[in-house]
Amino acid sequence: MTPGTLLTDAQAMFSHGVEAVLGDRLIIDSVSFDETAMLIADHAIRKDSFDRIVVVGAGKASAAMAAGLSEVIRTNLNSKDGHEFPVIGHVNVPEGCHRDLPGITIQEARPAGVNEPTVSAIQGTDRILQLVAEAGPRDLVIGLISGGGSALLCRPSPGISLDDKLTVTRWLSSHGADIVALNTVRKHLSEVKGGGLLRANNAGQFLTLVLSDVLGDPLDLIASGPTVPDTSTAMDALTVLDQFDPDHQLPAVV
C-alpha cells in the first residue's frame, strides 16, 4: 500500500466520520411521523396534542439540528393531510453557522473561535426565554442543545454581570478546571442553565434533543443542562471555587 493510498483512505474515513454526526442528518434519522404522531426515539407525540411548534436551542451544531428538524417537519408534517403546523423559534450559534429557515431565527451570537458568552448571546437567550414563557398549553417546544451551548445560552443570575461570568470562566479554564468543574460553577451563576430554561417554560409539552460533547453523556453538564434537573448544589460550586481560587481572587459577588 502506497503512502498516497493511505492518505486517501484516511481522508475518506475522516469524512465519513464527520458526515455520520452532522446535526441535520442525525435529526432527520431520529425524527419520523406516522398517521397520528411525531416519533422521536421512544417518544410518540400525538399530532392532535399540539397546534404549533416552538424551536429553541443553542450550540455549535444547533443550526444544523434546526435545519434537519425544519426539513422533517416541512416534508412529513406540513405537507400531509392539509393541516399546517406553524413553526417559530430562536437558536443561538457561533458565527459562520447561519441558516435561513422558515420561522426560526438563527442568531450568530459569538465569534467563531471564542467560546465565551457575549452581549449578543444574552440578547438571544432573553428571546429564547420569552418564547418558552409565552408558549401555551397547545404548543410543543423542541429544544436543540449541543456542545458550546454553555457560552451561547447565557443569562447571568441577578447581581452577576457578564464581566463576572467571563472572569470566572477564564480563571477556571486557565487553572486546570475540567468541563465538570466549569459547568458546575456556571450553572449556579445563571438563570437559564441547570434547568432554568425548563423552569421558564409554559408550553404544554417540552422535548429536548441533545447532541453530546461530554464523555458519558451527562445531560446536566452538556451545555450546562438548561432543560434537565441540576444534580449539583451551590456547595458543590463553592467547593470548585475553593479548589481553583483558594486565595479568593475572584469577584466577591460570585
Coordinates of C-alpha atoms in Angstrom, one line a residue:
M1 CA 0.0 0.0 0.0
T2 CA 1.5 3.3 -1.1
P3 CA 1.6 6.5 1.1
G4 CA -0.8 8.1 -1.3
T5 CA -3.4 5.3 -0.8
L6 CA -3.0 5.6 3.0
L7 CA -3.7 9.3 2.9
T8 CA -6.7 8.8 0.6
D9 CA -8.1 6.1 2.9
A10 CA -7.5 8.2 6.0
Q11 CA -9.2 11.2 4.4
A12 CA -12.2 9.1 3.4
M13 CA -12.5 7.6 6.9
F14 CA -12.4 11.1 8.4
S15 CA -15.0 12.4 6.0
H16 CA -17.4 9.5 6.7
G17 CA -16.9 10.0 10.4
V18 CA -17.8 13.7 10.2
E19 CA -20.8 13.0 7.9
A20 CA -22.1 10.4 10.4
V21 CA -22.5 13.0 13.2
L22 CA -23.8 16.0 11.2
G23 CA -26.6 17.7 13.2
D24 CA -29.1 17.8 10.4
R25 CA -28.5 14.2 9.4
L26 CA -28.9 13.0 13.0
I27 CA -32.2 14.8 13.4
I28 CA -33.5 13.5 10.1
D29 CA -32.6 10.0 11.1
S30 CA -34.1 10.3 14.5
V31 CA -37.4 12.0 13.9
S32 CA -40.3 10.4 11.9
F33 CA -44.0 10.5 11.6
D34 CA -46.9 8.1 11.3
E35 CA -50.5 8.9 10.8
T36 CA -51.1 10.0 14.3
A37 CA -47.8 11.0 15.9
M38 CA -44.4 12.5 15.8
L39 CA -41.9 9.7 16.7
I40 CA -38.6 10.6 18.4
A41 CA -36.7 7.7 19.9
D42 CA -39.1 6.1 22.4
H43 CA -41.4 9.1 22.4
A44 CA -44.7 9.4 20.5
I45 CA -46.2 12.9 20.5
R46 CA -49.7 12.8 19.1
K47 CA -50.3 15.3 16.3
D48 CA -53.7 16.2 17.8
S49 CA -52.0 17.3 21.1
F50 CA -50.4 20.4 19.7
D51 CA -51.2 23.3 17.3
R52 CA -47.8 24.9 17.0
I53 CA -44.1 24.0 17.3
V54 CA -41.6 26.4 19.0
V55 CA -38.0 25.6 18.4
V56 CA -35.3 26.9 20.7
G57 CA -31.7 26.0 21.2
A58 CA -28.0 26.8 21.4
G59 CA -24.7 25.2 20.5
K60 CA -22.2 24.7 17.7
A61 CA -24.4 22.0 16.0
S62 CA -27.7 23.6 16.8
A63 CA -28.2 25.4 13.5
A64 CA -27.7 22.1 11.6
M65 CA -30.1 20.4 14.0
A66 CA -32.7 23.1 13.4
A67 CA -32.2 22.7 9.7
G68 CA -32.8 19.0 9.9
L69 CA -35.9 19.4 12.1
S70 CA -37.3 22.1 9.8
E71 CA -36.9 19.8 6.8
V72 CA -38.5 16.8 8.6
I73 CA -41.5 19.0 9.7
R74 CA -41.9 20.6 6.3
T75 CA -41.8 17.3 4.3
N76 CA -43.5 14.9 6.7
L77 CA -45.9 17.0 8.8
N78 CA -46.9 20.2 6.9
S79 CA -47.0 18.5 3.5
K80 CA -49.5 15.9 4.7
D81 CA -53.3 15.9 5.4
G82 CA -53.6 19.6 4.5
H83 CA -53.1 20.9 8.1
E84 CA -50.3 23.4 8.6
F85 CA -48.4 23.5 12.0
P86 CA -46.9 27.0 12.4
V87 CA -43.2 26.8 13.4
I88 CA -41.4 29.7 15.2
G89 CA -38.2 29.8 17.1
H90 CA -34.8 31.1 18.0
V91 CA -31.4 29.4 18.1
N92 CA -28.0 30.8 19.2
V93 CA -25.0 29.7 17.3
P94 CA -21.4 30.8 16.6
E95 CA -20.5 33.0 13.7
G96 CA -20.4 31.1 10.4
C97 CA -23.3 28.7 11.3
H98 CA -26.2 30.8 9.9
R99 CA -29.0 29.0 8.1
D100 CA -32.1 30.6 6.5
L101 CA -35.0 28.6 8.0
P102 CA -38.7 29.4 7.8
G103 CA -40.0 30.8 11.1
I104 CA -36.8 30.1 13.0
T105 CA -34.2 32.8 13.7
I106 CA -30.6 31.6 13.7
Q107 CA -28.6 34.2 15.6
E108 CA -24.8 34.2 15.3
A109 CA -24.2 35.1 19.0
R110 CA -20.4 34.8 19.4
P111 CA -17.2 34.9 17.3
A112 CA -16.3 31.5 15.8
G113 CA -13.1 31.0 17.7
V114 CA -14.0 32.4 21.1
N115 CA -16.1 30.1 23.2
E116 CA -17.3 32.7 25.7
P117 CA -20.6 34.4 26.4
T118 CA -21.3 37.8 24.8
V119 CA -23.9 40.5 25.0
S120 CA -25.4 39.1 21.8
A121 CA -25.7 35.7 23.4
I122 CA -27.6 37.2 26.3
Q123 CA -29.9 39.0 24.0
G124 CA -30.7 35.8 22.1
T125 CA -31.2 33.9 25.3
D126 CA -33.7 36.5 26.5
R127 CA -35.6 35.9 23.3
I128 CA -35.5 32.2 23.9
L129 CA -36.7 32.6 27.4
Q130 CA -39.5 34.9 26.2
L131 CA -40.6 32.3 23.6
V132 CA -41.0 29.5 26.1
A133 CA -42.6 31.7 28.7
E134 CA -45.2 32.9 26.2
A135 CA -45.9 29.4 24.9
G136 CA -49.3 27.9 25.8
P137 CA -50.8 24.5 26.6
R138 CA -51.3 23.7 22.9
D139 CA -47.7 24.4 22.0
L140 CA -44.9 21.9 21.6
V141 CA -41.4 23.3 22.4
I142 CA -38.5 21.4 21.0
G143 CA -35.1 22.3 22.4
L144 CA -32.0 21.7 20.3
I145 CA -28.9 21.5 22.5
S146 CA -25.3 20.8 21.5
G147 CA -21.7 21.4 22.7
G148 CA -20.8 25.0 23.1
G149 CA -24.3 25.8 24.4
S150 CA -22.9 27.0 27.8
A151 CA -21.5 30.1 26.3
L152 CA -24.3 30.6 23.8
L153 CA -27.2 30.2 26.2
C154 CA -26.4 32.9 28.8
R155 CA -28.5 34.9 31.3
P156 CA -26.5 35.7 34.4
S157 CA -28.2 35.5 37.8
P158 CA -29.3 38.8 39.4
G159 CA -26.3 40.6 40.8
I160 CA -23.9 38.8 38.4
S161 CA -22.6 40.7 35.4
L162 CA -21.3 39.4 32.1
D163 CA -17.8 40.5 33.2
D164 CA -18.2 38.4 36.3
K165 CA -19.1 35.4 34.3
L166 CA -16.2 35.9 31.9
T167 CA -13.7 36.4 34.8
V168 CA -14.8 33.2 36.4
T169 CA -14.8 31.2 33.2
R170 CA -11.4 32.4 32.1
W171 CA -9.9 31.8 35.6
L172 CA -11.2 28.2 35.9
S173 CA -10.2 27.4 32.3
S174 CA -6.7 28.7 32.8
H175 CA -6.2 27.0 36.2
G176 CA -6.9 23.4 35.1
A177 CA -10.7 23.0 35.7
D178 CA -12.3 20.4 33.6
I179 CA -15.8 20.7 32.0
V180 CA -17.5 19.1 35.0
A181 CA -16.0 21.7 37.4
L182 CA -16.5 24.6 35.0
N183 CA -20.2 23.8 34.3
T184 CA -20.9 23.1 38.0
V185 CA -20.0 26.8 38.7
R186 CA -21.6 28.2 35.6
K187 CA -24.9 26.6 36.4
H188 CA -25.1 28.4 39.8
L189 CA -24.4 31.8 38.2
S190 CA -27.2 31.5 35.6
E191 CA -30.9 32.0 35.2
V192 CA -31.0 29.6 32.2
K193 CA -28.5 26.8 33.0
G194 CA -29.2 23.9 35.4
G195 CA -32.8 23.5 34.3
G196 CA -33.6 27.3 34.1
L197 CA -34.9 27.1 30.5
L198 CA -37.3 24.4 31.5
R199 CA -38.5 26.3 34.6
A200 CA -39.3 29.3 32.4
N201 CA -41.5 27.1 30.1
N202 CA -45.3 27.4 29.9
A203 CA -45.8 25.2 26.9
G204 CA -47.9 22.0 27.2
Q205 CA -45.0 19.8 26.0
F206 CA -41.3 20.3 26.0
L207 CA -38.9 17.9 24.3
T208 CA -35.1 18.3 24.2
L209 CA -32.8 16.7 21.6
V210 CA -29.2 16.7 22.7
L211 CA -26.0 16.2 20.7
S212 CA -23.4 15.4 23.3
D213 CA -19.8 16.5 23.5
V214 CA -19.2 15.3 27.1
L215 CA -17.9 11.8 27.8
G216 CA -20.6 9.7 29.3
D217 CA -23.4 12.0 28.1
P218 CA -24.3 13.6 31.4
L219 CA -27.4 15.6 30.4
D220 CA -27.0 18.0 33.3
L221 CA -23.5 19.0 32.1
I222 CA -24.0 19.2 28.3
A223 CA -24.4 22.9 27.6
S224 CA -24.8 23.1 31.5
G225 CA -28.1 21.3 31.3
P226 CA -30.7 24.0 30.5
T227 CA -33.6 21.6 30.4
V228 CA -32.8 19.0 33.0
P229 CA -32.7 18.9 36.8
D230 CA -29.4 20.1 38.3
T231 CA -27.6 17.3 40.2
S232 CA -25.1 19.8 41.7
T233 CA -25.6 22.1 44.7
A234 CA -24.3 25.6 45.5
M235 CA -21.9 24.0 47.9
D236 CA -20.5 21.9 45.1
A237 CA -19.9 25.1 43.1
L238 CA -18.2 26.8 46.2
T239 CA -16.0 23.7 46.6
V240 CA -14.8 24.1 43.0
L241 CA -14.1 27.7 43.6
D242 CA -12.2 26.9 46.8
Q243 CA -10.1 24.4 44.9
F244 CA -9.2 26.6 42.0
D245 CA -9.3 30.0 43.7
P246 CA -8.0 29.3 47.3
D247 CA -6.9 32.9 47.8
H248 CA -10.4 34.2 46.8
Q249 CA -9.2 36.5 44.0
L250 CA -12.4 36.1 42.0
P251 CA -15.2 38.7 42.4
A252 CA -16.8 38.6 45.9
V253 CA -20.3 38.6 44.4
V254 CA -19.5 35.3 42.8

